[in-house]
CSV table of C-alpha atoms in Angstrom, one decimal:
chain,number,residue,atom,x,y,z
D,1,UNK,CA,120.8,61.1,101.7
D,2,UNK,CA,119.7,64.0,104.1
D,3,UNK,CA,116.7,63.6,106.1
D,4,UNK,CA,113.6,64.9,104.1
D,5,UNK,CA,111.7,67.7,105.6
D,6,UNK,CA,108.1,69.2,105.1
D,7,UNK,CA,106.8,72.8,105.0
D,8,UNK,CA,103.5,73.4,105.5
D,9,UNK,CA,101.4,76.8,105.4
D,10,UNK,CA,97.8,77.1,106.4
D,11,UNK,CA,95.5,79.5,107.1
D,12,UNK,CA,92.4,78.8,109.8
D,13,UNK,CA,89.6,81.0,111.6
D,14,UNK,CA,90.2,81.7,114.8
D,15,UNK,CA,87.7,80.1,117.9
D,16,UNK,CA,88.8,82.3,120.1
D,17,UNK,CA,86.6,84.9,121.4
D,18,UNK,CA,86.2,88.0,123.5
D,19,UNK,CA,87.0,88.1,127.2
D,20,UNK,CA,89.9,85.2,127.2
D,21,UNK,CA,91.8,85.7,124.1
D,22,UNK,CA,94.7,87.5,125.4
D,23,UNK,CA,95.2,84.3,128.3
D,24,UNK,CA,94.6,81.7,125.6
D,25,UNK,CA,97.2,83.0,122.7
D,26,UNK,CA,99.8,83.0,125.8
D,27,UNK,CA,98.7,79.6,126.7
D,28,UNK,CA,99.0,78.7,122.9
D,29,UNK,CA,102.3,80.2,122.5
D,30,UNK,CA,103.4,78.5,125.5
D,31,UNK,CA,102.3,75.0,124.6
D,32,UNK,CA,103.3,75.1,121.0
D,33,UNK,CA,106.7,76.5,121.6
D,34,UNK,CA,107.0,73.4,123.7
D,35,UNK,CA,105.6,71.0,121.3
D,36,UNK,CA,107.4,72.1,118.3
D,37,UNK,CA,110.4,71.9,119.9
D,38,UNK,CA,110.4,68.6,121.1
D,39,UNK,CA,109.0,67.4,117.5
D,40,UNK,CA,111.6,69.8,115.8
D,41,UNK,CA,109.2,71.6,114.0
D,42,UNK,CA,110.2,75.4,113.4
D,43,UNK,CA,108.1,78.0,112.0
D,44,UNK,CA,106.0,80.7,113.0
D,45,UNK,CA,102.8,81.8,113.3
D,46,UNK,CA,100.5,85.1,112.7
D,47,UNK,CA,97.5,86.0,114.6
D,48,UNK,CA,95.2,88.4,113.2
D,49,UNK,CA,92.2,87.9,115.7
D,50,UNK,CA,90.2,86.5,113.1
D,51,UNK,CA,92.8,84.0,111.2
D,52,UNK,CA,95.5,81.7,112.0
D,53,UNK,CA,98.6,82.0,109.3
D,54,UNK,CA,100.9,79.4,110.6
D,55,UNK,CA,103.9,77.8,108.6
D,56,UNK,CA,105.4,75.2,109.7
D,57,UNK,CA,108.1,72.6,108.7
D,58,UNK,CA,110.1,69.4,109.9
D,59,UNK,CA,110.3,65.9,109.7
D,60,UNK,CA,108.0,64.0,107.7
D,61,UNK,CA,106.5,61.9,110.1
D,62,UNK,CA,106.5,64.4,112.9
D,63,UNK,CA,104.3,66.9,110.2
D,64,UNK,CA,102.2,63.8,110.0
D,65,UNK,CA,101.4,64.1,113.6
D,66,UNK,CA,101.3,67.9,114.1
D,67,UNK,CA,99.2,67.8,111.3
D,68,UNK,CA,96.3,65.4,112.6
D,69,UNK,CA,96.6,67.2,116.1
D,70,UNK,CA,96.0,70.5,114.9
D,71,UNK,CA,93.2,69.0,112.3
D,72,UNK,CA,91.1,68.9,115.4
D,73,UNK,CA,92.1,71.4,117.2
D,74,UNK,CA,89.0,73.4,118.6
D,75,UNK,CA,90.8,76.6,118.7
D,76,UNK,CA,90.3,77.1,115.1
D,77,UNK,CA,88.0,75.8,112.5
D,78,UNK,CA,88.6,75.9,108.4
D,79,UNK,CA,91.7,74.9,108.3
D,80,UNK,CA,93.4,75.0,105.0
D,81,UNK,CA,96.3,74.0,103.4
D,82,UNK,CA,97.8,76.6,100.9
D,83,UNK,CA,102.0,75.1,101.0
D,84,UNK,CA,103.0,72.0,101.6
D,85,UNK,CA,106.8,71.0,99.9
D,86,UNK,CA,110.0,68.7,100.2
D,87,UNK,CA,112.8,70.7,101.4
D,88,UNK,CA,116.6,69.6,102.6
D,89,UNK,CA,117.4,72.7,104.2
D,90,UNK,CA,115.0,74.3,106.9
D,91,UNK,CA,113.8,78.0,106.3
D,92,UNK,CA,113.3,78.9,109.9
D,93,UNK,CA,115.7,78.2,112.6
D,94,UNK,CA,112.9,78.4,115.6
D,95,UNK,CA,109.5,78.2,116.2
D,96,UNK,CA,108.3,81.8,117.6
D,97,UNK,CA,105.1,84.4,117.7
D,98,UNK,CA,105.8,86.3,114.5
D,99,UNK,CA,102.7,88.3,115.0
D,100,UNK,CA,100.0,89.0,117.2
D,101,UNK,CA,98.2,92.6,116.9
D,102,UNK,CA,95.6,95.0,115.3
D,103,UNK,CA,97.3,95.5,112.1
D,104,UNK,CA,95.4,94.9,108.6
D,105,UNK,CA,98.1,94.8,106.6
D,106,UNK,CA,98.9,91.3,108.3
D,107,UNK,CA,95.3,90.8,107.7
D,108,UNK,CA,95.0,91.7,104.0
D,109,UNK,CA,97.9,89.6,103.3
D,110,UNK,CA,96.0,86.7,104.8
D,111,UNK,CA,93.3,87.4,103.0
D,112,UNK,CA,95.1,87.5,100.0
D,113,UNK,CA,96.0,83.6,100.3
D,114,UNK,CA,92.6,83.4,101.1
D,115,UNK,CA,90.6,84.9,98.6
D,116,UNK,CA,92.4,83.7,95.4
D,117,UNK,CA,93.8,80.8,93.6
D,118,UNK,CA,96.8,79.2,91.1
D,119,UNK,CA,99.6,81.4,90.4
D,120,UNK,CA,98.1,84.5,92.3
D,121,UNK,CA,98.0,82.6,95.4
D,122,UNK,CA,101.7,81.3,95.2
D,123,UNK,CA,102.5,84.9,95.3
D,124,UNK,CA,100.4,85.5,98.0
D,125,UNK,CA,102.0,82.9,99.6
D,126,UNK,CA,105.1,83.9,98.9
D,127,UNK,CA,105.1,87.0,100.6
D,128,UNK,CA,103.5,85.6,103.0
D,129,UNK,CA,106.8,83.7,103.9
D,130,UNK,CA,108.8,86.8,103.6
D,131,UNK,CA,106.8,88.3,105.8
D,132,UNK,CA,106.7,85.6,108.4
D,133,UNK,CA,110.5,85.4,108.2
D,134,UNK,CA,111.4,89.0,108.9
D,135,UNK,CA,108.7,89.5,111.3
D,136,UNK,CA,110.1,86.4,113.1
D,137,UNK,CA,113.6,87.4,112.8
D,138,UNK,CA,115.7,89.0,115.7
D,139,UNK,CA,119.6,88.8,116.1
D,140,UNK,CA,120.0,87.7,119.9
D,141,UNK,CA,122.3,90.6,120.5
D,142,UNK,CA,120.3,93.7,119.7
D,143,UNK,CA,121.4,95.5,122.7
D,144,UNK,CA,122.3,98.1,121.0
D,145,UNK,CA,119.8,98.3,118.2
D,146,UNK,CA,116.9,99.9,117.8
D,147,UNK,CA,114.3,97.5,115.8
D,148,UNK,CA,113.7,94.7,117.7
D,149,UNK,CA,110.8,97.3,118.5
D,150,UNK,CA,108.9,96.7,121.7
D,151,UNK,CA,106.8,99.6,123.2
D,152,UNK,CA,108.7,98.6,126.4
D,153,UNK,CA,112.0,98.6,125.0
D,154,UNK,CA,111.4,101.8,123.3
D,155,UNK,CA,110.3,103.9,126.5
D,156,UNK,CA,113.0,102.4,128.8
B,1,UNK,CA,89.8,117.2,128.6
B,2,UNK,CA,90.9,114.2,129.8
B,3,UNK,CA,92.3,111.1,128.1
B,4,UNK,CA,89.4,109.1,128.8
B,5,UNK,CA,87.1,111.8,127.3
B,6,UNK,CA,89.1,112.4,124.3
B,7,UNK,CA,88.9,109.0,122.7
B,8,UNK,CA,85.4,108.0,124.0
B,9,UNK,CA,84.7,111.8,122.0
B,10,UNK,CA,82.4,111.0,119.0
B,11,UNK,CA,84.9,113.3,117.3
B,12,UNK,CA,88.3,111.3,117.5
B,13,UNK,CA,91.6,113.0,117.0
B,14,UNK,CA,94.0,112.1,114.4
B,15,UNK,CA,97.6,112.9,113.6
B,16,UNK,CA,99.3,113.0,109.8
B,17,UNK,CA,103.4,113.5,109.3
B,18,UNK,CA,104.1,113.7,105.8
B,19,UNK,CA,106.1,116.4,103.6
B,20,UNK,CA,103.6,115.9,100.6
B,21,UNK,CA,101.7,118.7,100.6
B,22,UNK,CA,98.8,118.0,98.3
B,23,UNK,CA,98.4,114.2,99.9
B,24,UNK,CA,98.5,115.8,103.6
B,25,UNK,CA,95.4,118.5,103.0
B,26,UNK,CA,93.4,116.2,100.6
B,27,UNK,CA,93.7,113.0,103.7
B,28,UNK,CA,92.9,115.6,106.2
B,29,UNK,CA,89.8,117.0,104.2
B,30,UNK,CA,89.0,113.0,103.6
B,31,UNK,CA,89.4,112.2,107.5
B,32,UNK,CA,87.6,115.1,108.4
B,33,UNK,CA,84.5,114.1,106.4
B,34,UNK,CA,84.8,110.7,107.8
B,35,UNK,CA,84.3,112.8,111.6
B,36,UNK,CA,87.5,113.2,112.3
B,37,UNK,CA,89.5,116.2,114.0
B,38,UNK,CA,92.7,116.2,112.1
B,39,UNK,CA,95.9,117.5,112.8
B,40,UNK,CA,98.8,118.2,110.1
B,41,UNK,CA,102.3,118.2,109.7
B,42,UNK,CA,104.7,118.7,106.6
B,43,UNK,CA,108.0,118.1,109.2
B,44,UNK,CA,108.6,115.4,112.0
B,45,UNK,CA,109.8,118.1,114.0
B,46,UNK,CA,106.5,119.7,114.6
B,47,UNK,CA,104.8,116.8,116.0
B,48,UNK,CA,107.5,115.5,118.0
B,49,UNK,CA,108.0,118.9,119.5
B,50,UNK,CA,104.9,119.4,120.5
B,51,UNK,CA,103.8,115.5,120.8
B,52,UNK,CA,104.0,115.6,125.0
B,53,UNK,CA,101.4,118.1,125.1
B,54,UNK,CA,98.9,116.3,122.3
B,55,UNK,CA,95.8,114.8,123.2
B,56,UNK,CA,96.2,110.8,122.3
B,57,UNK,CA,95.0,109.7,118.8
B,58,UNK,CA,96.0,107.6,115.8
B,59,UNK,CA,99.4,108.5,113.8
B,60,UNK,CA,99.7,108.4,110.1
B,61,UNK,CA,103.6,108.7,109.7
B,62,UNK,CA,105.3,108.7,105.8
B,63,UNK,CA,108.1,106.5,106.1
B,64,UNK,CA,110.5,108.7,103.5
B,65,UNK,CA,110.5,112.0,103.8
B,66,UNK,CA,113.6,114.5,103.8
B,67,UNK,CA,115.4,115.1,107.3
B,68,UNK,CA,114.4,112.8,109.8
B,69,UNK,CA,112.0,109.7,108.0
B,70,UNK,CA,109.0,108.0,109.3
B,71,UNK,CA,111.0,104.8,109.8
B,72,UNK,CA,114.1,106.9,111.9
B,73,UNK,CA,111.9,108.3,114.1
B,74,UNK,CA,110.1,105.0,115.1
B,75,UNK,CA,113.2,103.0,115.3
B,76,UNK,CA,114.8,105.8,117.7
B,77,UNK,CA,111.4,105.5,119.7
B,78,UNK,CA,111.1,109.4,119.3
B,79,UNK,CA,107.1,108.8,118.9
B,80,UNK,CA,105.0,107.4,122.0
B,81,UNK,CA,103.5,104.9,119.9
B,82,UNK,CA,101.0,103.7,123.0
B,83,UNK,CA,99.4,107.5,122.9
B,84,UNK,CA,100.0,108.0,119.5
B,85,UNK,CA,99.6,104.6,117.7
B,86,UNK,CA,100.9,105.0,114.5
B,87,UNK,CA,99.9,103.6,111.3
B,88,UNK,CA,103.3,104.0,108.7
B,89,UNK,CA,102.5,105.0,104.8
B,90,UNK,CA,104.4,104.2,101.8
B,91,UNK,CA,104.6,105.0,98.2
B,92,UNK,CA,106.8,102.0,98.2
B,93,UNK,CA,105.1,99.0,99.6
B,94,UNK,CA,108.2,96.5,100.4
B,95,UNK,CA,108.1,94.0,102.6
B,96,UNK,CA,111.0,94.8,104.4
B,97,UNK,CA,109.7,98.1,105.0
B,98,UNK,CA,106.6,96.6,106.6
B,99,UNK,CA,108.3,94.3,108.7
B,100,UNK,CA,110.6,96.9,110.1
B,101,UNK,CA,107.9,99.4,110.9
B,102,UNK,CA,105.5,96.8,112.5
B,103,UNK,CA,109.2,95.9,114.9
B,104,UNK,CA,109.7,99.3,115.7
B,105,UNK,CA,106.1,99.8,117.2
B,106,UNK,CA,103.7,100.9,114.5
B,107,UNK,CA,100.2,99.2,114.5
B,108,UNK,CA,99.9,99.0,111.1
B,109,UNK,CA,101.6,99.7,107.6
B,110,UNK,CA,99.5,101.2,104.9
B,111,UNK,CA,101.0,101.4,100.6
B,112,UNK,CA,99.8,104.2,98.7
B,113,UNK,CA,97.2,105.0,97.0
B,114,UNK,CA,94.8,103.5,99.2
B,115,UNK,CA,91.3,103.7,98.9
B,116,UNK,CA,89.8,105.9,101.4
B,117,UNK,CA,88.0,102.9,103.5
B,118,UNK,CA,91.6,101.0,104.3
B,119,UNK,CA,93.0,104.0,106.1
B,120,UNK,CA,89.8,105.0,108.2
B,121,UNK,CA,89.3,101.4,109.1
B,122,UNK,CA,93.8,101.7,110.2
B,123,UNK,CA,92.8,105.0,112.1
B,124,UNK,CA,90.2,103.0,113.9
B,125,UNK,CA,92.2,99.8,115.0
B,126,UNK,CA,94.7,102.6,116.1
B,127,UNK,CA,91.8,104.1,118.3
B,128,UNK,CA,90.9,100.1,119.5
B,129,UNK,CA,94.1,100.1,120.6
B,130,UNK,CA,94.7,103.6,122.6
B,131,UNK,CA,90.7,102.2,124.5
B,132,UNK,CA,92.0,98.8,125.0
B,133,UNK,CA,95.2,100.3,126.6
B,134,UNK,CA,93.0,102.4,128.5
B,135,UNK,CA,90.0,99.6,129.4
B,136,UNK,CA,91.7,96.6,128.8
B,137,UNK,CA,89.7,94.4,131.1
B,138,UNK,CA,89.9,97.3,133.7
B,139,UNK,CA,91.5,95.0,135.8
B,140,UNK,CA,95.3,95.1,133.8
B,141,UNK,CA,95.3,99.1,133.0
B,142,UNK,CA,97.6,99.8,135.8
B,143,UNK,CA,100.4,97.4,134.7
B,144,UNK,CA,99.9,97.6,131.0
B,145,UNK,CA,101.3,100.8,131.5
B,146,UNK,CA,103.5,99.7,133.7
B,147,UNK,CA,105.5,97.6,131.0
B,148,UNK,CA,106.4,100.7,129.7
B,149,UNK,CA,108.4,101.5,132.9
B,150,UNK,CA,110.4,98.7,132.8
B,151,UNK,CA,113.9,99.0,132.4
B,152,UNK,CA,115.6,97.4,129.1
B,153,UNK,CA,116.8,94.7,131.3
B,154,UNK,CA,113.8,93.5,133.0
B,155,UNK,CA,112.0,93.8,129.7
B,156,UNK,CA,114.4,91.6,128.0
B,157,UNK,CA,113.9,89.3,131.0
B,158,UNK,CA,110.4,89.4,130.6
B,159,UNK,CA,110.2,88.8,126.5
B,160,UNK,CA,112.2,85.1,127.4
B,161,UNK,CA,109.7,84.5,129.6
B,162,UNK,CA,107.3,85.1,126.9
B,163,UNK,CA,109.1,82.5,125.3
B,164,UNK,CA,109.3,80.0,127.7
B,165,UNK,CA,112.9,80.1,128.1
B,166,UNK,CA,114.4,78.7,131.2
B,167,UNK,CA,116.6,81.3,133.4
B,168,UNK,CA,119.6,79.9,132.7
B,169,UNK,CA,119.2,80.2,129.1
B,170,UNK,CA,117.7,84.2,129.3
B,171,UNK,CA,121.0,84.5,130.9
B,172,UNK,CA,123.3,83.4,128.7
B,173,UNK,CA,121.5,85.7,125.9
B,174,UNK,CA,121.9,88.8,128.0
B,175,UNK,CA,125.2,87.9,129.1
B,176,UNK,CA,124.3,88.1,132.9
B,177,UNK,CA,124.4,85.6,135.7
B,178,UNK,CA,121.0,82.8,136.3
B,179,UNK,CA,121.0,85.1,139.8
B,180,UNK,CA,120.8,88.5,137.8
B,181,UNK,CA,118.1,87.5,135.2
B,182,UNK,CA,115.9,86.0,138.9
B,183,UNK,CA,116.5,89.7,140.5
B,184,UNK,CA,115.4,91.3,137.5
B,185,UNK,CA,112.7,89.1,137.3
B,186,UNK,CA,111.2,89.9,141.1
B,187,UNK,CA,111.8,93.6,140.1
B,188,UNK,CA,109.5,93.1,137.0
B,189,UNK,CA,106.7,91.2,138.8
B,190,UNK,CA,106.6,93.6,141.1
B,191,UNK,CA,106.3,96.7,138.9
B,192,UNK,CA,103.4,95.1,136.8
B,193,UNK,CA,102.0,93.7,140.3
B,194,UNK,CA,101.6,90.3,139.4
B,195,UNK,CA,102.7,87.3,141.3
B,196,UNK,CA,104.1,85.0,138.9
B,197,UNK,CA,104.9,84.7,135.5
B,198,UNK,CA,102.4,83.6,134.0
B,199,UNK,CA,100.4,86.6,134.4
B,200,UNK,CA,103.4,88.4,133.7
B,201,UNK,CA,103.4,86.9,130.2
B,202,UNK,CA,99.8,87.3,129.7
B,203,UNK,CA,100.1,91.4,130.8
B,204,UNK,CA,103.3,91.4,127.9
B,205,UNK,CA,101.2,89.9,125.3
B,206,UNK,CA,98.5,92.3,126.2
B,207,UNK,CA,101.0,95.1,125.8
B,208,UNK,CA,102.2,93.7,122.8
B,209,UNK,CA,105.7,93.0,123.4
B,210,UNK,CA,107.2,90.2,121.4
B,211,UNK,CA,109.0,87.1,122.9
B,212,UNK,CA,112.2,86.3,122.7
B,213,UNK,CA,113.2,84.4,119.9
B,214,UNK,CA,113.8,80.5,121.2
């Protein structure tokens, strides 16, 4: 039988504040990139400045562990569970940033998990995946298109 | 007056492309009630003619309309989204919509109808964003902008970074030599005046630019 595998979603409140945030995402991104990978955990996470979306998935036992290291993480408080299922067949093939910025349309989605319960949530939830997946989606050649959408790309 | 002035004005400046007619004048009465100076156009031709010569402000772009859409003109970079940050409207909420418009450079994605407070508080985050551009930490102002000079290469260079990816590995994605993705590296350091990557990283997450996929 194929090896079993966990995703988990959960939403948290951010500890980061003010002056530093911008040096400790990086540092985050850096060190969870790392992490992940040597745990073969993919998935990707959203930053709102005030929550933490982050679904993740992999083997049982190395969920387990991310799991209780991120419970007491101090870089985020609150953290909930709103996913957590037995797949064969991973959804995402990395671990990456899927976003990090000002918009509240990333935000109301989050709140959306947030705020509501039962069916409503698993839709929530739902596109909350979808969105997590495209936003985390890139094809490694995009040389020659146009949506892989960086402000520096853009004006170069 | 100058950039600064303009968005530390009480009076902000805002910009609306969309071929809707009624929706265009009855958000720009809206806005303007809210203190807003508002600025409309029923074609994308209008604002991106005369975009180099605007005063920097918020965007509220329709992502369909006839001719050249919302979603085109972001995706062919035609708007300078770090003067004009652009928040995308709908009448047809899809993800995939959202997702693409976020990629392309908007700072936000609003469905129709909205209720008047979601798209003030958009215009707003847009404005956080042109300030923080502007006064980041006063000491990164220089070189935020200066990610915009960079060439596709050296940005490419610099998004694996972001990721953590090792040279070798940046190279074989590009399709260039180890050696070429180190010179293009030096050149990027350089142009955001930075001495290692590190700070490179932090200035691209500043500037929003999105790592490499691993």
């Amino acid at each position: 039988m194929e090896e079993c595998l966990r995703g988990i979603l959960y939403i948290s409140e951010s500890c980061l504040s003010g002056q530093t945030v911008v040096n400790d995402v990086a540092k985050l991104i850096d060190a969870s990139r790392r992490k992940n990978a040597a745990m073969d955990i993919t998935g990707a996470l959203v930053f709102t400045g005030e929550r933490f979306a982050q679904y993740i998935e992999g083997p049982v036992l190395a969920m387990a562990s991310l799991l209780a290291s991120l419970e007491c993480d101090e870089r985020h408080r609150q953290m909930v569970v709103h996913f957590d299922h037995r797949y064969q067949e991973r959804k995402f093939m990395g671990w990456s940033l899927a976003y990090h910025g000002p918009s509240l349309y990333i935000a109301r989605h989050v709140e959306g998990i947030v705020s509501s319960s039962g069916h409503a949530r698993e839709q929530h939830v739902n596109r909350m995946l979808r969105l997590l997946k495209g936003l985390s989606d890139e094809t490694i050649d995009n040389e020659h298109s146009t949506n892989s959408g960086t402000s520096a790309e853009q004006s170069s | 007056m100058s950039f600064t002035a303009q968005i530390a004005s009480e009076h902000p400046v805002a910009y609306i492309i969309d071929d809707d007619d009624d929706f265009r004048r009855s958000l720009v009465l809206l806005l303007e009630s809210a203190g807003w100076r508002v600025q409309g156009y029923p074609l994308a031709n209008g604002f991106l003619h005369e975009q180099i010569k605007l005063k920097p402000g918020p965007l509220l772009l329709d992502l369909r309309m006839p001719g050249t859409s919302g979603l085109d003109m972001l995706e062919a970079g035609l708007i300078d989204t770090r003067r004009f940050p652009t928040v995308v409207i709908t009448g047809h909420g899809e993800i995939e919509s959202a997702v693409r418009s976020l990629k392309a450079g908007a700072c936000d994605f609003l469905e129709k109808p909205f209720p008047a407070q979601d798209v003030i508080k958009s215009l707003e985050s847009g404005l956080a964003v042109l300030r923080s551009a502007n006064h980041p930490d006063g000491r990164h102002a220089g070189n935020f902008d200066a990610v915009g000079r960079l060439t596709r290469r050296e940005a490419e260079v610099l998004r694996g970074l972001m990721a953590g990816l090792a040279y070798k590995v940046i190279a074989f994605r590009l399709g260039i030599s180890a050696r070429t993705v180190e010179m293009h590296r030096e050149k990027l350091l350089r142009k955001l005046k930075v001495s290692n990557n590190a700070e490179a990283v932090r200035i691209a997450v500043l500037a929003g630019v999105e790592p490499m996929p691993k």
